[in-house]
Amino acid sequence: MSKLVTITSKFYDKSGRYVRNLKVKSRYQNSSRENLKKTDTDGLFVFQASPNRMVEILAKPPKASDYTVVKVINSSTLSSSEHPIKIQLPNTIEEYRQMNSTISQNGLVVTLFQVVDVHGKIMAHFPIQTRPKGKKSFERITDDQGRVEVLSSANRDIEFLALTSNDEFVLKRSLNSGNGTEKPILIQLDEPYEKFKSTSTLTLVDREGSNYVIEKTNIEMLIVATGKKKVYSISNGKLPLISMVGQRLQFTVLKPDGKPLDPVSYVAKRVKEEAVKLHLDVDIIEGTTEENKPNLDKRIDNDSEDIISLSFFKAVYGSRKLFSHRVMNGRSTQNTTPEEFVPELNKSLRKHNLKDKLMLCHFLAQIYHECDHFNTLIEYASGKDYDISNFPPSVCDVKNSRACRRRNQILAEGNTSFGDGPKYKGRGLIQLTWKSAYKKYKNYSGIDVVSNPELICDDLFHAVESSVWAFNIFKNADNLIYKGYPDLNSNYSDSHHLKVVESVSKRINGGNNGMLERKKLFIKILREVEKRNGFK
């Protein structure tokens, strides 16, 4: 019988504080026998195991319904009370105590998975696929902890697939979502991380998509996880590259005069990636340039730089004509085609520099519901509920009544004349309502939509422009997004995204109207962005 080894681990929460009296246990992989304990006053969990065995360490934080695998180790890993194996929980203890059930108010549940390789190494930023059983797969990327959340209806049969070193996705788990999970379901690959070495060729292209071919182009590569840098020099606009699948890299291209272009991020998603394009924010066409003149004498019209492609728009929203409801009543914007709409959308997005991935995903999710699925640019209601003629002073004989509160709101929003209600009812993608809002848009745009409010639903540009302005400036929804995401370039869980959707929706709409649809559409848009690696 082999001699047992002692393993000493220490638990910390997200804030870095060690955790006392935490329910923990250990077990050999694929074994039902468990060693159940609590961490001591120093946050230590000490246990014994046979040498050279793969051991799962589990924890049950406050409010959790079951234990979660938080670490997979080889039992022969050296440790002591002075140098314990450090285990960090993904949340603070306070956050755990405030957590609710995995079932959301809209009926969606979260099934949490964690991916490790055959040796238990966490597979961060690793491509996987999930799907409702028998349906189309959606490709996803795990987060820094190798975790991924799958949103579905309760009691839905779902399947989880993982990438192999042969660049194939294989089924790893089939299960029913039930009421969701609070602990991650462990997905262990059949291969070690080292098998996922990716070979690719990066082709440099400018913002127009033309090849960026400059003699002796220097490129600095940064490995994000380690901070290590390496400089390459190429002359044909192509960079042969060997990296690990899921490894986060950042490339900075230097122009001939030595000035750096904006850094571009890259993560290999396949073992063999061919024809990968690295888009640079520079105006250049294929050819060479003089060393002291890195940009050619060529005027670039920014109108050609689409942020959202027609293909992306149709993939999310379909190909049907827009704003076709009878309330549009023969306006010039009625039955707009996607081919007509997308250029106007891009024009406003460029003007407001609205192109950050998460910011744009939230905007696109909001406008769809606000204009009734692109059916209308004008509010269906008559607007009488905004008109002072229907709320005379006598309604305030009963203070705090709904009618009295409405009268006070009407006066505060500037609808002081008879007929202002219908005149200043909702218009646009994110519908401007009240005379006060029309005045603010007039002051911003210089277009007299106060005298002619119909412009916002008759002119396609102003229908879009007023809504980008409303989202970023009038409603300040962008501030909520910045608060919700400390780093817009990082990966976040679906449940985190949905919390931000809730706050943005309430800021845009004032309540929970259409909340489920806004959430589902946000996730759909995000998946399409991840699939395409952008909005193109």
Coordinates of C-alpha atoms in Angstrom, one line a residue, residues 385-416 434-436:
D385 CA -52.2 60.8 -22.9
Y386 CA -49.4 63.4 -23.3
D387 CA -51.8 66.3 -24.0
I388 CA -52.7 68.9 -21.4
S389 CA -56.2 69.3 -22.8
N390 CA -57.1 65.9 -21.3
F391 CA -55.8 66.8 -17.8
P392 CA -57.3 70.1 -16.7
P393 CA -56.4 71.7 -13.3
S394 CA -59.4 70.0 -11.7
V395 CA -57.7 66.6 -11.9
C396 CA -55.5 67.7 -9.0
D397 CA -58.4 68.2 -6.7
V398 CA -57.5 64.6 -5.8
K399 CA -53.8 65.0 -5.0
N400 CA -51.4 62.1 -5.8
S401 CA -54.0 60.7 -8.2
R402 CA -52.7 59.2 -11.5
A403 CA -54.3 62.0 -13.5
C404 CA -52.8 64.7 -11.3
R405 CA -49.3 63.2 -11.5
R406 CA -49.8 63.0 -15.3
R407 CA -50.7 66.6 -15.5
N408 CA -47.6 67.7 -13.6
Q409 CA -45.5 65.5 -15.8
I410 CA -47.0 67.0 -19.0
L411 CA -46.3 70.5 -17.8
A412 CA -42.7 69.6 -16.7
E413 CA -42.0 68.1 -20.1
G414 CA -43.1 71.2 -22.0
N415 CA -46.4 70.0 -23.6
T416 CA -48.2 73.1 -22.5
W434 CA -42.3 65.0 -25.1
K435 CA -41.6 68.5 -26.5
S436 CA -38.7 68.8 -24.1

